[in-house]
């Protein structure tokens, strides 16, 4: 080396190092070795990300292999219940661990660190979060029911549940639910709604809200296919199921030309035309008709597609 610094070309494994340096003299020979300097390489292990809204009570926790680590130390806290070291294992070999018992409701903070051959631990990893809580089940599709039954999964360790519903008629927030279903006491306004569910610990500490469910009251469906560009002149049209619908109407318009296709009595949620459509740009809508007094739903948003 001709400079007074040196950087290894690869990462040093974790462990304790002792370093000396000396000079090569211009006339030959060397200076004495320097006094030693000790260095502890305690590189953090790196945990792989887990889903923040988990559904598996025994998630596989994994991480990248850490050079120099002969085993690993794992620490897991439940921050919702305040329980420390829900899982603690100081002798993990390999780069993954699956709990041998189910985790219960709560938000979990997880850390891992490597341990070298002489038992010296490296630094703790950055924390990775994992959450277990109730998941929305129904309603997930559009419905003609204005007081639908909301349903979610049961989660071990929950003291009660709280539901939040947002609609054009205002917000509803109901707490203290001990079962896994709830029915609103008043009609929800026609139109789109979003709803969330979360668990609450027996101590009163809430967990995370679930991901929202977006659906529609009074039967407004969503066209799923086709969209974008296609070379298929008999494309398959499909849409969301509407709870309480007995039939669907499909309307397809060729832009600048008017009606290209109309079906009024479809009982399934898909339709493929028998005759080919011409090349060009199209818009498609679908609406549902209810079994209750032949109530007609709202036309879906238009979806544009092109046959090329």
PDB file of C-alpha atoms in Angstrom, residues 12-277:
ATOM      1  CA  UNK A  12     -15.370  -8.748   7.375  1.00  0.00           C
ATOM      2  CA  UNK A  13     -17.291 -11.448   9.246  1.00  0.00           C
ATOM      3  CA  UNK A  14     -18.557 -10.427  12.669  1.00  0.00           C
ATOM      4  CA  UNK A  15     -16.014 -10.908  15.442  1.00  0.00           C
ATOM      5  CA  UNK A  16     -13.075  -9.286  17.257  1.00  0.00           C
ATOM      6  CA  UNK A  17     -10.025  -8.231  15.215  1.00  0.00           C
ATOM      7  CA  UNK A  18      -6.520  -6.979  16.151  1.00  0.00           C
ATOM      8  CA  UNK A  19      -4.736  -4.769  13.651  1.00  0.00           C
ATOM      9  CA  UNK A  20      -1.077  -3.703  13.204  1.00  0.00           C
ATOM     10  CA  UNK A  21       0.620  -1.564  10.558  1.00  0.00           C
ATOM     11  CA  UNK A  22       4.260  -0.880   9.652  1.00  0.00           C
ATOM     12  CA  UNK A  23       6.109   1.136   7.037  1.00  0.00           C
ATOM     13  CA  UNK A  24       8.235  -0.202   4.187  1.00  0.00           C
ATOM     14  CA  UNK A  25      11.384   1.938   4.191  1.00  0.00           C
ATOM     15  CA  UNK A  26      12.692   3.562   1.012  1.00  0.00           C
ATOM     16  CA  UNK A  27      16.129   1.996   1.457  1.00  0.00           C
ATOM     17  CA  UNK A  28      14.721  -1.427   2.188  1.00  0.00           C
ATOM     18  CA  UNK A  29      13.536  -3.092   5.342  1.00  0.00           C
ATOM     19  CA  UNK A  30      10.611  -2.156   7.571  1.00  0.00           C
ATOM     20  CA  UNK A  31       9.780  -0.039  10.530  1.00  0.00           C
ATOM     21  CA  UNK A  32       8.673  -1.794  13.727  1.00  0.00           C
ATOM     22  CA  UNK A  33       5.041  -2.920  13.856  1.00  0.00           C
ATOM     23  CA  UNK A  34       2.680  -0.375  15.388  1.00  0.00           C
ATOM     24  CA  UNK A  35       0.946  -0.920  18.683  1.00  0.00           C
ATOM     25  CA  UNK A  36      -2.139  -3.067  18.077  1.00  0.00           C
ATOM     26  CA  UNK A  37      -5.646  -1.654  17.723  1.00  0.00           C
ATOM     27  CA  UNK A  38      -8.678  -3.813  18.407  1.00  0.00           C
ATOM     28  CA  UNK A  39     -11.805  -3.701  16.257  1.00  0.00           C
ATOM     29  CA  UNK A  40     -15.161  -5.343  16.970  1.00  0.00           C
ATOM     30  CA  UNK A  41     -17.149  -5.953  13.778  1.00  0.00           C
ATOM     31  CA  UNK A  42     -20.762  -6.177  14.956  1.00  0.00           C
ATOM     32  CA  UNK A  43     -22.689  -5.837  11.677  1.00  0.00           C
ATOM     33  CA  UNK A  44     -26.474  -5.875  11.991  1.00  0.00           C
ATOM     34  CA  UNK A  45     -28.391  -8.853  10.665  1.00  0.00           C
ATOM     35  CA  UNK A  46     -31.092  -7.936   8.145  1.00  0.00           C
ATOM     36  CA  UNK A  47     -34.622  -9.247   8.655  1.00  0.00           C
ATOM     37  CA  UNK A  48     -36.890  -9.830   5.676  1.00  0.00           C
ATOM     38  CA  UNK A  49     -40.098  -7.804   5.690  1.00  0.00           C
ATOM     39  CA  UNK A  50     -43.301  -9.433   6.942  1.00  0.00           C
ATOM     40  CA  UNK A  51     -46.850  -8.357   5.967  1.00  0.00           C
ATOM     41  CA  UNK A  52     -48.028  -5.657   8.355  1.00  0.00           C
ATOM     42  CA  UNK A  53     -51.560  -7.122   8.266  1.00  0.00           C
ATOM     43  CA  UNK A  54     -50.759 -10.766   8.897  1.00  0.00           C
ATOM     44  CA  UNK A  55     -53.111 -13.731   8.805  1.00  0.00           C
ATOM     45  CA  UNK A  56     -50.727 -16.535   9.829  1.00  0.00           C
ATOM     46  CA  UNK A  57     -50.438 -17.113  13.612  1.00  0.00           C
ATOM     47  CA  UNK A  58     -47.164 -18.931  12.947  1.00  0.00           C
ATOM     48  CA  UNK A  59     -45.370 -16.704  10.420  1.00  0.00           C
ATOM     49  CA  UNK A  60     -41.982 -17.796   9.135  1.00  0.00           C
ATOM     50  CA  UNK A  61     -39.485 -15.110  10.168  1.00  0.00           C
ATOM     51  CA  UNK A  62     -36.417 -15.038   7.905  1.00  0.00           C
ATOM     52  CA  UNK A  63     -33.262 -12.996   7.440  1.00  0.00           C
ATOM     53  CA  UNK A  64     -30.132 -12.738   5.299  1.00  0.00           C
ATOM     54  CA  UNK A  65     -27.145 -14.842   6.281  1.00  0.00           C
ATOM     55  CA  UNK A  66     -24.642 -12.811   8.313  1.00  0.00           C
ATOM     56  CA  UNK A  67     -20.950 -13.658   7.634  1.00  0.00           C
ATOM     57  CA  UNK A  68     -19.251 -14.891  10.797  1.00  0.00           C
ATOM     58  CA  UNK A  69     -22.476 -15.743  12.629  1.00  0.00           C
ATOM     59  CA  UNK A  70     -22.662 -19.343  13.843  1.00  0.00           C
ATOM     60  CA  UNK A  71     -26.072 -18.814  15.431  1.00  0.00           C
ATOM     61  CA  UNK A  72     -28.662 -16.088  15.943  1.00  0.00           C
ATOM     62  CA  UNK A  73     -30.593 -14.516  18.802  1.00  0.00           C
ATOM     63  CA  UNK A  74     -34.269 -13.629  18.164  1.00  0.00           C
ATOM     64  CA  UNK A  75     -36.409 -11.297  20.292  1.00  0.00           C
ATOM     65  CA  UNK A  76     -40.162 -10.691  19.753  1.00  0.00           C
ATOM     66  CA  UNK A  77     -42.390  -8.304  21.764  1.00  0.00           C
ATOM     67  CA  UNK A  78     -46.169  -7.860  21.614  1.00  0.00           C
ATOM     68  CA  UNK A  79     -46.493  -4.079  21.887  1.00  0.00           C
ATOM     69  CA  UNK A  80     -50.312  -4.164  21.992  1.00  0.00           C
ATOM     70  CA  UNK A  81     -50.474  -6.308  25.111  1.00  0.00           C
ATOM     71  CA  UNK A  82     -47.191  -4.977  26.527  1.00  0.00           C
ATOM     72  CA  UNK A  83     -45.715  -8.479  26.708  1.00  0.00           C
ATOM     73  CA  UNK A  84     -41.921  -8.595  26.290  1.00  0.00           C
ATOM     74  CA  UNK A  85     -40.127 -11.607  24.860  1.00  0.00           C
ATOM     75  CA  UNK A  86     -43.242 -13.378  23.621  1.00  0.00           C
ATOM     76  CA  UNK A  87     -40.652 -15.283  21.657  1.00  0.00           C
ATOM     77  CA  UNK A  88     -36.973 -15.352  22.595  1.00  0.00           C
ATOM     78  CA  UNK A  89     -34.546 -17.888  21.196  1.00  0.00           C
ATOM     79  CA  UNK A  90     -30.809 -17.343  21.635  1.00  0.00           C
ATOM     80  CA  UNK A  91     -29.722 -20.423  19.720  1.00  0.00           C
ATOM     81  CA  UNK A  92     -31.292 -20.215  16.276  1.00  0.00           C
ATOM     82  CA  UNK A  93     -29.353 -21.924  13.498  1.00  0.00           C
ATOM     83  CA  UNK A  94     -30.110 -21.286   9.856  1.00  0.00           C
ATOM     84  CA  UNK A  95     -31.732 -18.133   8.537  1.00  0.00           C
ATOM     85  CA  UNK A  96     -35.408 -18.637   9.396  1.00  0.00           C
ATOM     86  CA  UNK A  97     -37.614 -19.556  12.322  1.00  0.00           C
ATOM     87  CA  UNK A  98     -41.281 -20.552  12.522  1.00  0.00           C
ATOM     88  CA  UNK A  99     -42.849 -20.285  15.999  1.00  0.00           C
ATOM     89  CA  UNK A 100     -43.884 -23.666  17.441  1.00  0.00           C
ATOM     90  CA  UNK A 101     -46.946 -22.071  19.073  1.00  0.00           C
ATOM     91  CA  UNK A 102     -49.594 -19.734  17.661  1.00  0.00           C
ATOM     92  CA  UNK A 103     -49.121 -16.015  18.186  1.00  0.00           C
ATOM     93  CA  UNK A 104     -52.184 -14.212  19.517  1.00  0.00           C
ATOM     94  CA  UNK A 105     -53.715 -10.836  18.694  1.00  0.00           C
ATOM     95  CA  UNK A 106     -51.406  -7.826  18.656  1.00  0.00           C
ATOM     96  CA  UNK A 107     -48.677  -5.837  16.965  1.00  0.00           C
ATOM     97  CA  UNK A 108     -45.310  -7.538  17.152  1.00  0.00           C
ATOM     98  CA  UNK A 109     -41.824  -6.019  17.038  1.00  0.00           C
ATOM     99  CA  UNK A 110     -39.150  -8.463  15.924  1.00  0.00           C
ATOM    100  CA  UNK A 111     -35.342  -8.238  16.105  1.00  0.00           C
ATOM    101  CA  UNK A 112     -32.497 -10.635  15.235  1.00  0.00           C
ATOM    102  CA  UNK A 113     -28.754 -10.503  15.879  1.00  0.00           C
ATOM    103  CA  UNK A 114     -25.834 -12.720  14.950  1.00  0.00           C
ATOM    104  CA  UNK A 115     -23.488 -14.402  17.437  1.00  0.00           C
ATOM    105  CA  UNK A 116     -19.919 -15.353  16.485  1.00  0.00           C
ATOM    106  CA  UNK A 117     -18.001 -18.555  17.258  1.00  0.00           C
ATOM    107  CA  UNK A 118     -16.768 -17.201  20.611  1.00  0.00           C
ATOM    108  CA  UNK A 119     -20.269 -16.213  21.736  1.00  0.00           C
ATOM    109  CA  UNK A 120     -19.976 -12.477  21.078  1.00  0.00           C
ATOM    110  CA  UNK A 121     -23.257 -10.908  19.836  1.00  0.00           C
ATOM    111  CA  UNK A 122     -23.356  -8.404  16.989  1.00  0.00           C
ATOM    112  CA  UNK A 123     -25.751  -5.455  16.832  1.00  0.00           C
ATOM    113  CA  UNK A 124     -29.505  -5.970  16.783  1.00  0.00           C
ATOM    114  CA  UNK A 125     -31.224  -5.666  13.422  1.00  0.00           C
ATOM    115  CA  UNK A 126     -33.655  -2.906  12.610  1.00  0.00           C
ATOM    116  CA  UNK A 127     -37.074  -3.962  13.894  1.00  0.00           C
ATOM    117  CA  UNK A 128     -39.619  -5.576  11.603  1.00  0.00           C
ATOM    118  CA  UNK A 129     -43.293  -5.292  12.494  1.00  0.00           C
ATOM    119  CA  UNK A 130     -45.962  -7.962  12.150  1.00  0.00           C
ATOM    120  CA  UNK A 131     -49.598  -7.627  13.175  1.00  0.00           C
ATOM    121  CA  UNK A 132     -52.293 -10.211  13.843  1.00  0.00           C
ATOM    122  CA  UNK A 133     -55.895  -9.074  14.002  1.00  0.00           C
ATOM    123  CA  UNK A 134     -59.370  -9.674  12.599  1.00  0.00           C
ATOM    124  CA  UNK A 135     -59.779  -9.673   8.826  1.00  0.00           C
ATOM    125  CA  UNK A 136     -62.916  -8.450   6.989  1.00  0.00           C
ATOM    126  CA  UNK A 137     -65.011 -11.168   5.341  1.00  0.00           C
ATOM    127  CA  UNK A 138     -68.410  -9.806   4.288  1.00  0.00           C
ATOM    128  CA  UNK A 139     -69.778  -7.767   2.671  1.00  0.00           C
ATOM    129  CA  UNK A 140     -67.014  -7.674   0.091  1.00  0.00           C
ATOM    130  CA  UNK A 141     -69.143  -7.402  -3.051  1.00  0.00           C
ATOM    131  CA  UNK A 142     -71.763  -4.795  -3.988  1.00  0.00           C
ATOM    132  CA  UNK A 143     -75.151  -5.514  -2.398  1.00  0.00           C
ATOM    133  CA  UNK A 144     -78.773  -4.420  -2.595  1.00  0.00           C
ATOM    134  CA  UNK A 145     -79.065  -4.803   1.186  1.00  0.00           C
ATOM    135  CA  UNK A 146     -78.988  -1.428   2.940  1.00  0.00           C
ATOM    136  CA  UNK A 147     -78.407  -3.104   6.310  1.00  0.00           C
ATOM    137  CA  UNK A 148     -75.920  -5.790   5.367  1.00  0.00           C
ATOM    138  CA  UNK A 149     -74.451  -8.123   7.974  1.00  0.00           C
ATOM    139  CA  UNK A 150     -70.774  -7.243   8.475  1.00  0.00           C
ATOM    140  CA  UNK A 151     -68.610 -10.256   9.274  1.00  0.00           C
ATOM    141  CA  UNK A 152     -64.939 -10.744  10.153  1.00  0.00           C
ATOM    142  CA  UNK A 153     -62.562 -13.444  11.357  1.00  0.00           C
ATOM    143  CA  UNK A 154     -62.120 -14.307  15.029  1.00  0.00           C
ATOM    144  CA  UNK A 155     -58.667 -13.685  16.532  1.00  0.00           C
ATOM    145  CA  UNK A 156     -57.357 -15.396  19.677  1.00  0.00           C
ATOM    146  CA  UNK A 157     -56.504 -12.969  22.470  1.00  0.00           C
ATOM    147  CA  UNK A 158     -58.941 -10.217  21.440  1.00  0.00           C
ATOM    148  CA  UNK A 159     -61.060  -8.680  24.205  1.00  0.00           C
ATOM    149  CA  UNK A 160     -63.530  -7.012  21.818  1.00  0.00           C
ATOM    150  CA  UNK A 161     -63.836  -5.709  18.249  1.00  0.00           C
ATOM    151  CA  UNK A 162     -64.426  -2.261  16.778  1.00  0.00           C
ATOM    152  CA  UNK A 163     -65.895  -1.558  13.338  1.00  0.00           C
ATOM    153  CA  UNK A 164     -65.733   1.658  11.319  1.00  0.00           C
ATOM    154  CA  UNK A 165     -67.997   2.291   8.303  1.00  0.00           C
ATOM    155  CA  UNK A 166     -67.694   5.346   6.061  1.00  0.00           C
ATOM    156  CA  UNK A 167     -70.475   6.175   3.610  1.00  0.00           C
ATOM    157  CA  UNK A 168     -72.035   9.220   1.977  1.00  0.00           C
ATOM    158  CA  UNK A 169     -74.522   9.409   4.860  1.00  0.00           C
ATOM    159  CA  UNK A 170     -71.750   9.760   7.431  1.00  0.00           C
ATOM    160  CA  UNK A 171     -69.433   7.657   9.567  1.00  0.00           C
ATOM    161  CA  UNK A 172     -70.442   4.855  11.906  1.00  0.00           C
ATOM    162  CA  UNK A 173     -68.075   3.616  14.606  1.00  0.00           C
ATOM    163  CA  UNK A 174     -69.198   0.773  16.851  1.00  0.00           C
ATOM    164  CA  UNK A 175     -66.969  -0.555  19.623  1.00  0.00           C
ATOM    165  CA  UNK A 176     -67.375  -3.215  22.311  1.00  0.00           C
ATOM    166  CA  UNK A 177     -68.434  -5.960  19.898  1.00  0.00           C
ATOM    167  CA  UNK A 178     -67.781  -9.423  21.317  1.00  0.00           C
ATOM    168  CA  UNK A 179     -68.923 -11.487  18.336  1.00  0.00           C
ATOM    169  CA  UNK A 180     -67.725 -11.561  14.736  1.00  0.00           C
ATOM    170  CA  UNK A 181     -70.815 -10.025  13.100  1.00  0.00           C
ATOM    171  CA  UNK A 182     -72.609  -6.686  13.273  1.00  0.00           C
ATOM    172  CA  UNK A 183     -75.669  -5.231  11.519  1.00  0.00           C
ATOM    173  CA  UNK A 184     -76.259  -1.445  11.335  1.00  0.00           C
ATOM    174  CA  UNK A 185     -79.460  -0.230  13.023  1.00  0.00           C
ATOM    175  CA  UNK A 186     -80.288   2.183  10.176  1.00  0.00           C
ATOM    176  CA  UNK A 187     -80.121   1.945   6.392  1.00  0.00           C
ATOM    177  CA  UNK A 188     -76.844   2.830   4.752  1.00  0.00           C
ATOM    178  CA  UNK A 189     -77.123   5.395   1.985  1.00  0.00           C
ATOM    179  CA  UNK A 190     -76.873   4.161  -1.607  1.00  0.00           C
ATOM    180  CA  UNK A 191     -73.402   4.494  -3.036  1.00  0.00           C
ATOM    181  CA  UNK A 192     -69.842   3.475  -2.205  1.00  0.00           C
ATOM    182  CA  UNK A 193     -68.779   2.578   1.315  1.00  0.00           C
ATOM    183  CA  UNK A 194     -65.504   1.632   3.003  1.00  0.00           C
ATOM    184  CA  UNK A 195     -65.265  -0.402   6.170  1.00  0.00           C
ATOM    185  CA  UNK A 196     -62.538  -1.503   8.571  1.00  0.00           C
ATOM    186  CA  UNK A 197     -62.345  -3.809  11.579  1.00  0.00           C
ATOM    187  CA  UNK A 198     -59.820  -3.995  14.419  1.00  0.00           C
ATOM    188  CA  UNK A 199     -59.325  -5.876  17.649  1.00  0.00           C
ATOM    189  CA  UNK A 200     -59.016  -4.392  21.125  1.00  0.00           C
ATOM    190  CA  UNK A 201     -56.988  -6.083  23.847  1.00  0.00           C
ATOM    191  CA  UNK A 202     -58.659  -6.925  27.189  1.00  0.00           C
ATOM    192  CA  UNK A 203     -56.664  -3.994  28.630  1.00  0.00           C
ATOM    193  CA  UNK A 204     -58.402  -1.637  26.193  1.00  0.00           C
ATOM    194  CA  UNK A 205     -55.401  -1.125  23.884  1.00  0.00           C
ATOM    195  CA  UNK A 206     -56.498  -1.254  20.218  1.00  0.00           C
ATOM    196  CA  UNK A 207     -54.644  -3.055  17.471  1.00  0.00           C
ATOM    197  CA  UNK A 208     -54.215  -1.933  13.879  1.00  0.00           C
ATOM    198  CA  UNK A 209     -57.200  -1.270  11.659  1.00  0.00           C
ATOM    199  CA  UNK A 210     -57.553  -3.841   8.901  1.00  0.00           C
ATOM    200  CA  UNK A 211     -57.090  -2.907   5.292  1.00  0.00           C
ATOM    201  CA  UNK A 212     -60.314  -1.271   4.031  1.00  0.00           C
ATOM    202  CA  UNK A 213     -63.010  -3.108   2.123  1.00  0.00           C
ATOM    203  CA  UNK A 214     -64.466  -0.968  -0.658  1.00  0.00           C
ATOM    204  CA  UNK A 215     -67.921  -1.953  -1.904  1.00  0.00           C
ATOM    205  CA  UNK A 216     -71.236  -0.458  -2.961  1.00  0.00           C
ATOM    206  CA  UNK A 217     -74.719  -0.298  -1.490  1.00  0.00           C
ATOM    207  CA  UNK A 218     -77.753  -0.686  -3.797  1.00  0.00           C
ATOM    208  CA  UNK A 219     -76.101  -2.830  -6.351  1.00  0.00           C
ATOM    209  CA  UNK A 220     -73.469  -0.887  -8.259  1.00  0.00           C
ATOM    210  CA  UNK A 221     -71.065  -3.388  -9.754  1.00  0.00           C
ATOM    211  CA  UNK A 222     -67.594  -2.920 -11.245  1.00  0.00           C
ATOM    212  CA  UNK A 223     -66.579  -4.080 -14.713  1.00  0.00           C
ATOM    213  CA  UNK A 224     -63.485  -6.296 -14.472  1.00  0.00           C
ATOM    214  CA  UNK A 225     -62.745  -7.176 -18.117  1.00  0.00           C
ATOM    215  CA  UNK A 226     -61.970  -6.244 -20.841  1.00  0.00           C
ATOM    216  CA  UNK A 227     -59.742  -3.201 -20.488  1.00  0.00           C
ATOM    217  CA  UNK A 228     -56.807  -1.735 -22.367  1.00  0.00           C
ATOM    218  CA  UNK A 229     -56.060  -3.151 -25.812  1.00  0.00           C
ATOM    219  CA  UNK A 230     -56.931  -6.578 -27.141  1.00  0.00           C
ATOM    220  CA  UNK A 231     -56.839  -8.388 -30.470  1.00  0.00           C
ATOM    221  CA  UNK A 232     -59.797 -10.559 -29.441  1.00  0.00           C
ATOM    222  CA  UNK A 233     -62.915  -9.541 -31.389  1.00  0.00           C
ATOM    223  CA  UNK A 234     -65.127 -11.586 -29.037  1.00  0.00           C
ATOM    224  CA  UNK A 235     -63.733 -10.416 -25.700  1.00  0.00           C
ATOM    225  CA  UNK A 236     -65.044 -11.875 -22.448  1.00  0.00           C
ATOM    226  CA  UNK A 237     -66.947  -9.276 -20.412  1.00  0.00           C
ATOM    227  CA  UNK A 238     -66.919  -9.853 -16.635  1.00  0.00           C
ATOM    228  CA  UNK A 239     -67.992  -7.930 -13.542  1.00  0.00           C
ATOM    229  CA  UNK A 240     -68.338  -8.166  -9.763  1.00  0.00           C
ATOM    230  CA  UNK A 241     -71.120 -10.250  -8.267  1.00  0.00           C
ATOM    231  CA  UNK A 242     -73.874  -8.165  -6.658  1.00  0.00           C
ATOM    232  CA  UNK A 243     -75.504  -9.757  -3.614  1.00  0.00           C
ATOM    233  CA  UNK A 244     -79.259  -9.979  -4.164  1.00  0.00           C
ATOM    234  CA  UNK A 245     -79.111  -9.591  -7.965  1.00  0.00           C
ATOM    235  CA  UNK A 246     -81.196 -11.929 -10.144  1.00  0.00           C
ATOM    236  CA  UNK A 247     -79.904 -10.636 -13.466  1.00  0.00           C
ATOM    237  CA  UNK A 248     -77.559  -8.110 -15.079  1.00  0.00           C
ATOM    238  CA  UNK A 249     -77.709  -5.751 -18.039  1.00  0.00           C
ATOM    239  CA  UNK A 250     -74.664  -5.234 -20.253  1.00  0.00           C
ATOM    240  CA  UNK A 251     -74.311  -2.230 -22.576  1.00  0.00           C
ATOM    241  CA  UNK A 252     -71.386  -1.802 -24.991  1.00  0.00           C
ATOM    242  CA  UNK A 253     -70.921   1.340 -27.081  1.00  0.00           C
ATOM    243  CA  UNK A 254     -68.501   1.829 -29.950  1.00  0.00           C
ATOM    244  CA  UNK A 255     -67.149   5.353 -29.599  1.00  0.00           C
ATOM    245  CA  UNK A 256     -68.565   7.635 -32.271  1.00  0.00           C
ATOM    246  CA  UNK A 257     -70.858   4.886 -33.582  1.00  0.00           C
ATOM    247  CA  UNK A 258     -73.383   4.197 -30.804  1.00  0.00           C
ATOM    248  CA  UNK A 259     -74.676   0.908 -29.425  1.00  0.00           C
ATOM    249  CA  UNK A 260     -72.630  -2.144 -30.370  1.00  0.00           C
ATOM    250  CA  UNK A 261     -74.051  -4.700 -27.949  1.00  0.00           C
ATOM    251  CA  UNK A 262     -76.825  -4.900 -25.346  1.00  0.00           C
ATOM    252  CA  UNK A 263     -77.876  -7.851 -23.204  1.00  0.00           C
ATOM    253  CA  UNK A 264     -80.736  -7.446 -20.720  1.00  0.00           C
ATOM    254  CA  UNK A 265     -81.129 -10.815 -19.024  1.00  0.00           C
ATOM    255  CA  UNK A 266     -77.712 -12.142 -18.053  1.00  0.00           C
ATOM    256  CA  UNK A 267     -77.788 -14.376 -14.967  1.00  0.00           C
ATOM    257  CA  UNK A 268     -74.029 -14.936 -14.737  1.00  0.00           C
ATOM    258  CA  UNK A 269     -71.234 -12.421 -14.086  1.00  0.00           C
ATOM    259  CA  UNK A 270     -69.578 -12.898 -17.465  1.00  0.00           C
ATOM    260  CA  UNK A 271     -70.597 -12.848 -21.108  1.00  0.00           C
ATOM    261  CA  UNK A 272     -68.793 -13.578 -24.385  1.00  0.00           C
ATOM    262  CA  UNK A 273     -70.472 -12.356 -27.576  1.00  0.00           C
ATOM    263  CA  UNK A 274     -71.055 -14.910 -30.308  1.00  0.00           C
ATOM    264  CA  UNK A 275     -70.556 -12.417 -33.149  1.00  0.00           C
ATOM    265  CA  UNK A 276     -67.230 -10.561 -33.502  1.00  0.00           C
ATOM    266  CA  UNK A 277     -67.020  -6.857 -32.746  1.00  0.00           C
TER     267      UNK A 277
END
